Short mmCIF file of C-alpha atoms in Angstrom, two decimals:
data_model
loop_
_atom_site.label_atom_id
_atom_site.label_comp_id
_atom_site.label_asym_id
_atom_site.label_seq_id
_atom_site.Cartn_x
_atom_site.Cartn_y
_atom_site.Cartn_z
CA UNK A 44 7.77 32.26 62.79
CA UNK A 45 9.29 33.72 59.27
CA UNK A 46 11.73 30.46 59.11
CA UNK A 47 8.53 28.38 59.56
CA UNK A 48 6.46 30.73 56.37
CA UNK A 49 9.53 30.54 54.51
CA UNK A 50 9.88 26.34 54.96
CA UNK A 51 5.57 26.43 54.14
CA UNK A 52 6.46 28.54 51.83
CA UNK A 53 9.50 26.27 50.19
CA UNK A 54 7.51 23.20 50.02
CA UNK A 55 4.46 24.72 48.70
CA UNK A 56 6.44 26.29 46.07
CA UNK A 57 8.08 23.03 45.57
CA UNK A 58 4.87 21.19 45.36
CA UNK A 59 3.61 23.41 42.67
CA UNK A 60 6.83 22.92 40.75
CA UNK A 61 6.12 18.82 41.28
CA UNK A 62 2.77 19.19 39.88
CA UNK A 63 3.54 21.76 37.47
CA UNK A 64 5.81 19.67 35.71
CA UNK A 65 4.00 15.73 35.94
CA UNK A 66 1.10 17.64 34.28
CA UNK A 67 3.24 19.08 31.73
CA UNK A 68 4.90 15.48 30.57
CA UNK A 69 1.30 14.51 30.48
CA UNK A 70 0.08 17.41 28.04
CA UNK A 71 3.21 16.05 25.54
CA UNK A 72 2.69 12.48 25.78
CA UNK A 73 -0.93 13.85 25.32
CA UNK A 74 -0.08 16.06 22.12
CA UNK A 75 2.59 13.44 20.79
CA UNK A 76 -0.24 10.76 20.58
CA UNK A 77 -2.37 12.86 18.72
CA UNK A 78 0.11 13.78 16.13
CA UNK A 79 0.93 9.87 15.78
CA UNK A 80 -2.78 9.55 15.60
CA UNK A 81 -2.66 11.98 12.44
CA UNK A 82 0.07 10.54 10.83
CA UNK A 83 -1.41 7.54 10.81
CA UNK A 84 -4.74 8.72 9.11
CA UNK A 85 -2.82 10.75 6.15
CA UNK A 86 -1.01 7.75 4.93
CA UNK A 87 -2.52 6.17 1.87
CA UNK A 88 -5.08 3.36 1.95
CA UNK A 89 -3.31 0.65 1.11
CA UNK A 90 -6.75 -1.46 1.67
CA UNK A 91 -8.16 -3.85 -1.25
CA UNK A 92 -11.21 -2.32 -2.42
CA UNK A 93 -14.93 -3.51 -2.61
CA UNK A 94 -15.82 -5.99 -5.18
CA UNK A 95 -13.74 -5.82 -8.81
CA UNK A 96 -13.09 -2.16 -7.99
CA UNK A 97 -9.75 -0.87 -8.99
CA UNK A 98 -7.52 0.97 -6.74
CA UNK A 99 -6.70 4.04 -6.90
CA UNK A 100 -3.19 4.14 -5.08
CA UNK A 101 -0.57 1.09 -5.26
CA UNK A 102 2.52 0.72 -3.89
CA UNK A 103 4.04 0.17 -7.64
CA UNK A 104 1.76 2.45 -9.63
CA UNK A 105 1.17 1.25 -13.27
CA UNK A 106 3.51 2.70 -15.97
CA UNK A 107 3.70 2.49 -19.19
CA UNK A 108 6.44 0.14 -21.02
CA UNK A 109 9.60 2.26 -20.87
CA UNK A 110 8.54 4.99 -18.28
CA UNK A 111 7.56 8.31 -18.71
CA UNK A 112 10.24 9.39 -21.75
CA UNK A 113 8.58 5.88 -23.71
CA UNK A 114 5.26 7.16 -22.77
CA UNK A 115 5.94 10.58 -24.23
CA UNK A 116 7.76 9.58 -27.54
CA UNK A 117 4.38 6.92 -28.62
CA UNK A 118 1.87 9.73 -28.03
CA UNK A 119 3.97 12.38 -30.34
CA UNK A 120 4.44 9.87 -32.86
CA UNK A 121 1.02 8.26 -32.96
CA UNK A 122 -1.56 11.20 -31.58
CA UNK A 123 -2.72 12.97 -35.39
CA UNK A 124 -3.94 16.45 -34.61
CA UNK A 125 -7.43 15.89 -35.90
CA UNK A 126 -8.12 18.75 -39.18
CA UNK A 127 -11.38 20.17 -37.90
CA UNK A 128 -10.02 21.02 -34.61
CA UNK A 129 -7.23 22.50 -35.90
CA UNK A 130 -8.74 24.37 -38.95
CA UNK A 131 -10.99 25.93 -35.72
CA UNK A 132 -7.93 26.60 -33.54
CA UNK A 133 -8.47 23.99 -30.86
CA UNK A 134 -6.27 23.33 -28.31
CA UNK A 135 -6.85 21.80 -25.30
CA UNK A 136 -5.53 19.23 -22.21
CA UNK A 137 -7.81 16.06 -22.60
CA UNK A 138 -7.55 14.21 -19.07
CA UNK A 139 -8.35 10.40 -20.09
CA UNK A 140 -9.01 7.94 -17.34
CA UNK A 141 -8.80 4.23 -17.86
CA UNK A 142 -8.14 1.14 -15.54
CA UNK A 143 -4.87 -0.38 -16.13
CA UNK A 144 -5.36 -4.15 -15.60
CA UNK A 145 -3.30 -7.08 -13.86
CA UNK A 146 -2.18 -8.30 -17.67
CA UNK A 147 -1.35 -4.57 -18.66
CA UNK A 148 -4.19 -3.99 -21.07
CA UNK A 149 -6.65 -1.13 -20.71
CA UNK A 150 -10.29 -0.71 -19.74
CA UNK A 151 -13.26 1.82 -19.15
CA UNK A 152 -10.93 4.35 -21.40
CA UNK A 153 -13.29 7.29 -20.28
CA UNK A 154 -13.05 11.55 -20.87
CA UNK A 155 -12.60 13.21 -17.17
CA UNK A 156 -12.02 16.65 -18.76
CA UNK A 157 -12.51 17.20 -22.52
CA UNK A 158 -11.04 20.02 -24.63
CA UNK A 159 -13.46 19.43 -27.31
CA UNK A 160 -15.41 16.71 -29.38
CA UNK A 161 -12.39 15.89 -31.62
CA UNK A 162 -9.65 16.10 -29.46
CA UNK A 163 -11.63 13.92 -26.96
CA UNK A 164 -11.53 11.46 -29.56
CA UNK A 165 -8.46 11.79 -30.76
CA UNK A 166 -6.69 11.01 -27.16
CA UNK A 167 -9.20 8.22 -26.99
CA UNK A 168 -8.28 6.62 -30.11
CA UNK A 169 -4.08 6.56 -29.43
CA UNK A 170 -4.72 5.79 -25.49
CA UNK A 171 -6.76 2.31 -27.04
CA UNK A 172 -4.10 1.88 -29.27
CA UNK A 173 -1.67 1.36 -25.74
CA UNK A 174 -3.91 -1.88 -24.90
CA UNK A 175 -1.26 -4.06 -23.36
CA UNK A 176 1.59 -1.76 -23.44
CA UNK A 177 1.58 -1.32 -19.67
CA UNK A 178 3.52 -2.71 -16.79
CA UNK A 179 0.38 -3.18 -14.16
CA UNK A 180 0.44 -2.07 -10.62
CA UNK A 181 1.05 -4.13 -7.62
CA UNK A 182 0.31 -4.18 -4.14
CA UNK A 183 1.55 -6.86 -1.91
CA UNK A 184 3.41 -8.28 -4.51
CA UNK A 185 0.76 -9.42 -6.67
CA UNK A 186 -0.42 -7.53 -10.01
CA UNK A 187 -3.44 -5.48 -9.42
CA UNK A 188 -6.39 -3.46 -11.16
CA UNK A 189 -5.56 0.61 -10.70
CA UNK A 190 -7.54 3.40 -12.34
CA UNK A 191 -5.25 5.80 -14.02
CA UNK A 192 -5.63 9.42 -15.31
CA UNK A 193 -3.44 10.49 -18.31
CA UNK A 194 -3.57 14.34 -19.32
CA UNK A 195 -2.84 15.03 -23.06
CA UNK A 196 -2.31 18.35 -24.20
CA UNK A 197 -2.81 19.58 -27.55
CA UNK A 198 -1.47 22.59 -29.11
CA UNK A 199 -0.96 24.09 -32.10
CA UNK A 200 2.25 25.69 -33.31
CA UNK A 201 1.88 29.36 -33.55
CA UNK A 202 5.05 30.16 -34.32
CA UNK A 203 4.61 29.07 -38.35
CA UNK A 204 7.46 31.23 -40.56
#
């Protein structure tokens, strides 16, 4: 009788293992698809959007003739500190936001975040003066609209001796 519990025994045990374990391999195929699933859904839309609307993500982002260092060295030698703003201490980031079209020129050259009447129009006035300086985006290949934010700090130089 104890060899027969211990054989019930074995095979229920052995059972439980079976099942155990195919339940298991279903749980990570399970889990695994549901981490592909939200992969998927964090990568960027890539999508064209409604009507004339820009994008706002490309897979060649718009840049400005001569990258980032090019970018840099126009606004220092074109952005004038404007006297008012700095007779009253202003300082400030301006965050500009403008469409960069498929020929490289500008549009919609709004404020997102001011620092201040003048400098607002300060950043305004030198990001115009960029019209058609700019390499557009692309997506697919093909040149495309893409809005663009630009942050321009000013600050004054404290340090005077």
């Amino acid at each position: 009788m104890t060899s027969h519990k211990n054989t019930l025994l074995l095979a229920l045990l052995s059972f439980l293992l079976i099942a155990v374990s195919c339940s298991k391999d279903e749980d990570t195929a399970t889990l695994t698809d549901v981490s592909e699933e939200k992969a998927v859904s964090k990568a960027p839309e890539f999508t064209r959007p409604e009507g004339d609307k820009p994008y706002a993500y490309v897979e060649n982002m718009p840049q400005f003739r001569g990258g980032d260092a090019e970018l840099l060295k126009y606004l220092g030698n074109n952005m004038k500190y404007p006297k008012a703003a700095e007779a009253a201490g202003e300082e400030g980031m301006v965050v500009l936001g403008f469409v960069v079209e498929t020929d490289g020129s500008l549009s919609n050259i709004e404020v997102v975040r001011s620092a201040g009447e003048a400098l607002d129009a300060e950043a305004i006035r030198t990001v115009k003066s960029m019209d058609g300086m700019w390499i557009p985006g692309q997506q697919n290949g093909e040149s495309v609209r893409v809005q663009f934010n630009l942050p321009v700090r000013f600050s004054l130089n404290h340090d005077k001796k």
